Short mmCIF file of C-alpha atoms in Angstrom, two decimals:
data_model
loop_
_atom_site.label_atom_id
_atom_site.label_comp_id
_atom_site.label_asym_id
_atom_site.label_seq_id
_atom_site.Cartn_x
_atom_site.Cartn_y
_atom_site.Cartn_z
CA UNK A 1 185.13 39.84 65.71
CA UNK A 2 182.59 40.95 68.29
CA UNK A 3 182.60 44.50 66.87
CA UNK A 4 181.92 43.16 63.37
CA UNK A 5 179.01 41.07 64.66
CA UNK A 6 177.54 44.02 66.53
CA UNK A 7 177.74 46.19 63.41
CA UNK A 8 176.13 43.53 61.24
CA UNK A 9 173.32 43.12 63.80
CA UNK A 10 172.83 46.90 63.85
CA UNK A 11 172.59 46.97 60.04
CA UNK A 12 170.03 44.14 60.13
CA UNK A 13 167.94 46.14 62.59
CA UNK A 14 168.13 49.20 60.31
CA UNK A 15 166.99 47.13 57.32
CA UNK A 16 164.08 45.66 59.30
CA UNK A 17 163.05 49.11 60.54
CA UNK A 18 160.09 50.51 58.65
CA UNK A 19 160.83 54.13 57.74
CA UNK A 20 157.23 55.09 56.87
CA UNK A 21 154.49 54.20 59.38
CA UNK A 22 151.54 52.22 58.06
CA UNK A 23 149.03 55.09 58.42
CA UNK A 24 151.23 57.46 56.37
CA UNK A 25 151.47 55.22 53.30
CA UNK A 26 149.60 55.46 50.00
CA UNK A 27 147.58 52.57 48.62
CA UNK A 28 150.62 50.91 46.99
CA UNK A 29 154.35 50.93 47.59
CA UNK A 30 156.22 51.83 50.75
CA UNK A 31 156.54 55.58 50.14
CA UNK A 32 154.82 58.28 52.15
CA UNK A 33 151.47 59.47 50.79
CA UNK A 34 150.37 63.04 50.22
CA UNK A 35 148.58 65.01 52.98
CA UNK A 36 144.87 65.84 52.90
CA UNK A 37 145.29 69.38 51.53
CA UNK A 38 147.39 68.08 48.60
CA UNK A 39 144.71 65.47 47.87
CA UNK A 40 142.09 68.23 47.70
CA UNK A 41 144.26 70.21 45.29
CA UNK A 42 144.69 67.10 43.10
CA UNK A 43 140.96 67.10 42.44
CA UNK A 44 140.25 70.86 42.61
CA UNK A 45 142.90 72.19 40.23
CA UNK A 46 142.16 69.81 37.27
CA UNK A 47 138.42 70.29 37.75
CA UNK A 48 138.85 74.07 37.67
CA UNK A 49 140.96 73.91 34.48
CA UNK A 50 138.61 71.48 32.70
CA UNK A 51 135.51 73.46 33.67
CA UNK A 52 137.13 76.68 32.44
CA UNK A 53 137.93 75.12 29.04
CA UNK A 54 134.44 73.69 28.54
CA UNK A 55 132.42 76.64 29.84
CA UNK A 56 134.44 79.15 27.84
CA UNK A 57 133.64 77.32 24.61
CA UNK A 58 130.17 75.86 25.08
CA UNK A 59 128.74 77.57 28.24
CA UNK A 60 128.48 74.14 29.89
CA UNK A 61 130.71 71.28 30.97
CA UNK A 62 131.74 68.54 28.57
CA UNK A 63 134.14 65.63 28.16
CA UNK A 64 137.19 67.65 29.11
CA UNK A 65 135.82 68.47 32.54
CA UNK A 66 134.46 64.95 33.05
CA UNK A 67 137.81 63.33 32.28
CA UNK A 68 140.05 65.59 34.36
CA UNK A 69 137.53 65.67 37.22
CA UNK A 70 137.42 61.86 37.45
CA UNK A 71 141.20 61.40 37.08
CA UNK A 72 141.99 64.08 39.68
CA UNK A 73 139.66 62.55 42.27
CA UNK A 74 141.03 59.06 41.53
CA UNK A 75 144.65 60.17 41.97
CA UNK A 76 143.77 61.90 45.23
CA UNK A 77 142.16 58.82 46.80
CA UNK A 78 145.04 56.58 45.69
CA UNK A 79 147.95 58.76 46.83
CA UNK A 80 146.57 60.28 50.03
CA UNK A 81 147.86 59.08 53.38
CA UNK A 82 145.95 56.30 55.09
CA UNK A 83 145.04 58.52 58.04
CA UNK A 84 143.58 61.26 55.75
CA UNK A 85 141.10 59.24 53.69
CA UNK A 86 137.93 61.06 54.72
CA UNK A 87 138.47 64.27 52.72
CA UNK A 88 139.22 62.57 49.34
CA UNK A 89 136.28 60.21 49.83
CA UNK A 90 133.65 62.95 50.14
CA UNK A 91 135.22 65.75 48.09
CA UNK A 92 133.80 65.19 44.54
CA UNK A 93 130.40 66.88 45.19
CA UNK A 94 132.10 69.73 47.05
CA UNK A 95 134.65 70.27 44.26
CA UNK A 96 131.87 70.32 41.67
CA UNK A 97 129.82 72.82 43.68
CA UNK A 98 132.86 75.07 44.13
CA UNK A 99 134.14 75.11 40.54
CA UNK A 100 131.25 74.95 38.07
CA UNK A 101 128.95 77.75 39.38
CA UNK A 102 131.92 80.04 40.02
CA UNK A 103 133.31 79.62 36.51
CA UNK A 104 129.87 80.04 34.97
CA UNK A 105 129.57 83.42 36.68
CA UNK A 106 133.14 84.49 35.88
CA UNK A 107 132.96 83.57 32.19
CA UNK A 108 129.62 85.28 31.65
CA UNK A 109 127.57 82.13 31.22
CA UNK A 110 124.72 83.59 33.27
CA UNK A 111 122.26 85.52 31.11
CA UNK A 112 120.95 88.84 32.28
CA UNK A 113 117.24 88.90 32.65
CA UNK A 114 116.30 88.18 36.23
CA UNK A 115 116.59 85.38 38.71
CA UNK A 116 114.99 82.81 36.40
CA UNK A 117 117.63 83.33 33.72
CA UNK A 118 120.42 83.17 36.28
CA UNK A 119 119.03 79.95 37.74
CA UNK A 120 118.79 78.34 34.30
CA UNK A 121 122.35 79.42 33.45
CA UNK A 122 123.72 77.90 36.70
CA UNK A 123 121.55 74.80 36.71
CA UNK A 124 122.40 73.53 33.21
CA UNK A 125 126.15 72.92 33.87
CA UNK A 126 125.36 71.34 37.24
CA UNK A 127 122.82 68.98 35.71
CA UNK A 128 125.21 68.04 32.90
CA UNK A 129 128.00 67.27 35.37
CA UNK A 130 125.83 65.29 37.81
CA UNK A 131 126.42 61.81 36.24
CA UNK A 132 130.20 62.11 36.35
CA UNK A 133 130.00 63.46 39.88
CA UNK A 134 127.90 60.48 41.02
CA UNK A 135 130.22 57.94 39.39
CA UNK A 136 133.32 59.65 40.80
CA UNK A 137 131.86 59.76 44.31
CA UNK A 138 130.97 56.07 44.18
CA UNK A 139 134.48 55.17 43.03
CA UNK A 140 136.24 57.27 45.68
CA UNK A 141 134.05 55.95 48.50
CA UNK A 142 134.61 52.35 47.36
CA UNK A 143 138.39 52.79 47.14
CA UNK A 144 138.43 54.49 50.54
CA UNK A 145 136.59 51.57 52.16
CA UNK A 146 138.95 49.10 50.47
CA UNK A 147 141.96 50.98 51.84
CA UNK A 148 140.44 51.05 55.34
CA UNK A 149 139.95 47.27 55.23
CA UNK A 150 143.31 46.39 53.66
CA UNK A 151 145.63 48.89 55.34
CA UNK A 152 145.37 47.98 59.01
CA UNK A 153 147.78 48.34 61.88
CA UNK A 154 150.19 45.36 61.65
CA UNK A 155 150.70 45.47 65.44
CA UNK A 156 146.99 45.30 66.21
CA UNK A 157 146.19 42.25 68.39
CA UNK A 158 143.96 39.56 66.96
CA UNK A 159 140.59 38.52 68.38
CA UNK A 160 142.10 35.46 70.09
CA UNK A 161 144.76 37.61 71.77
CA UNK A 162 142.14 40.08 72.98
CA UNK A 163 140.00 37.22 74.34
CA UNK A 164 142.97 35.70 76.17
CA UNK A 165 143.93 39.07 77.65
CA UNK A 166 140.39 39.62 78.96
CA UNK A 167 140.31 36.16 80.50
CA UNK A 168 143.65 36.79 82.19
CA UNK A 169 142.45 40.11 83.61
CA UNK A 170 139.31 38.45 84.99
CA UNK A 171 141.35 35.70 86.62
CA UNK A 172 143.63 38.26 88.22
CA UNK A 173 140.70 40.26 89.54
CA UNK A 174 139.14 37.33 91.46
CA UNK A 175 140.38 37.09 95.09
CA UNK A 176 142.06 33.83 95.98
CA UNK A 177 140.40 31.64 98.62
CA UNK A 178 142.25 31.94 101.90
CA UNK A 179 143.47 28.71 103.41
CA UNK A 180 142.54 28.14 107.06
CA UNK A 181 145.54 28.81 109.24
CA UNK A 182 146.41 26.25 111.88
CA UNK A 183 146.82 27.68 115.35
CA UNK A 184 150.33 27.34 116.66
CA UNK A 185 150.96 26.23 120.24
CA UNK A 186 151.82 28.87 122.78
CA UNK A 187 155.43 27.67 123.00
CA UNK A 188 156.00 28.23 119.25
CA UNK A 189 154.39 31.67 119.03
CA UNK A 190 156.82 34.57 118.84
CA UNK A 191 156.76 36.80 121.89
CA UNK A 192 156.56 40.56 121.76
CA UNK A 193 159.68 42.41 122.80
CA UNK A 194 159.35 43.89 126.31
CA UNK A 195 159.46 47.72 126.38
CA UNK A 196 162.50 49.22 127.97
CA UNK A 197 162.14 50.14 131.66
CA UNK A 198 159.39 47.62 132.50
CA UNK A 199 160.22 45.18 135.31
CA UNK A 200 160.71 41.59 134.37
CA UNK A 201 157.92 39.18 135.25
CA UNK A 202 158.73 37.04 138.26
CA UNK A 203 158.67 33.31 137.64
CA UNK A 204 155.82 31.39 139.23
CA UNK A 205 156.97 29.41 142.28
CA UNK A 206 156.79 25.67 142.08
CA UNK A 207 153.59 24.18 143.50
CA UNK A 208 151.61 27.43 143.09
CA UNK A 209 148.04 26.95 141.80
CA UNK A 210 147.49 27.79 138.15
CA UNK A 211 145.62 30.93 137.23
CA UNK A 212 141.93 30.43 136.70
CA UNK A 213 140.84 30.98 133.13
CA UNK A 214 138.72 34.06 132.53
CA UNK A 215 135.09 33.31 131.60
CA UNK A 216 134.16 34.00 128.01
CA UNK A 217 132.69 37.43 127.37
CA UNK A 218 133.98 38.90 130.66
CA UNK A 219 136.24 41.90 130.33
CA UNK A 220 139.10 42.61 132.68
CA UNK A 221 137.81 43.93 136.02
CA UNK A 222 134.24 42.74 135.39
CA UNK A 223 132.48 39.87 137.18
CA UNK A 224 130.78 37.14 135.23
CA UNK A 225 127.01 37.14 135.17
CA UNK A 226 125.39 35.53 138.22
CA UNK A 227 128.39 35.99 140.49
CA UNK A 228 128.00 38.26 143.51
CA UNK A 229 130.62 40.43 145.06
CA UNK A 230 131.91 38.88 148.33
CA UNK A 231 130.81 40.80 151.41
CA UNK A 232 133.44 42.04 153.82
CA UNK A 233 133.46 40.28 157.26
CA UNK A 234 131.49 41.97 159.99
CA UNK A 235 133.35 43.45 162.89
CA UNK A 236 132.23 42.33 166.40
CA UNK A 237 131.27 45.26 168.48
#
């Protein structure tokens, strides 16, 4: 019976275990999101295909590019991992700048006739695609901020826990007030062990005068202030 209980407890622990960490998840579900380079490809590849279709037919971008560009950036920001949100949030202007001018030059959309003609040929598709780029960037940045606010570390301590921990650390850091120790009588004080080889102290004979207490501040071998050294007796010649 004990083995069955241990196995059931182990299975419960496996079910409670979270296979995908919180910062690897997408915006919904419990599956692992795509890495940052896959999120860039989600927006770059559809934008390249849509721009190629529009520029080949009308020498500028149209609804095909606008639709696939917006959908690709939206899929990227929704499916990317929580820890890799920065790249999908700021990529729409970069994707536009990398796809549209390149395809205009490859498909022959730039007219020959000097720098002015080339600038006009490159500027027209960029100007036409600017509204969709602005809307897409606003949407991706908004969704990225929402994911940062919603998808937080579940094990992160709350403000009350942090405040209590700081108060506990401060209380531990303060030194405790020392209680005044009461002096023990000489009979109760522990005596130091006598080193080996030293002669034992002879007991004081009964009736012998007690030793005079040493004056305060006088070291051993020194006379107290105001006391003169006794003179030796004079010898009679």
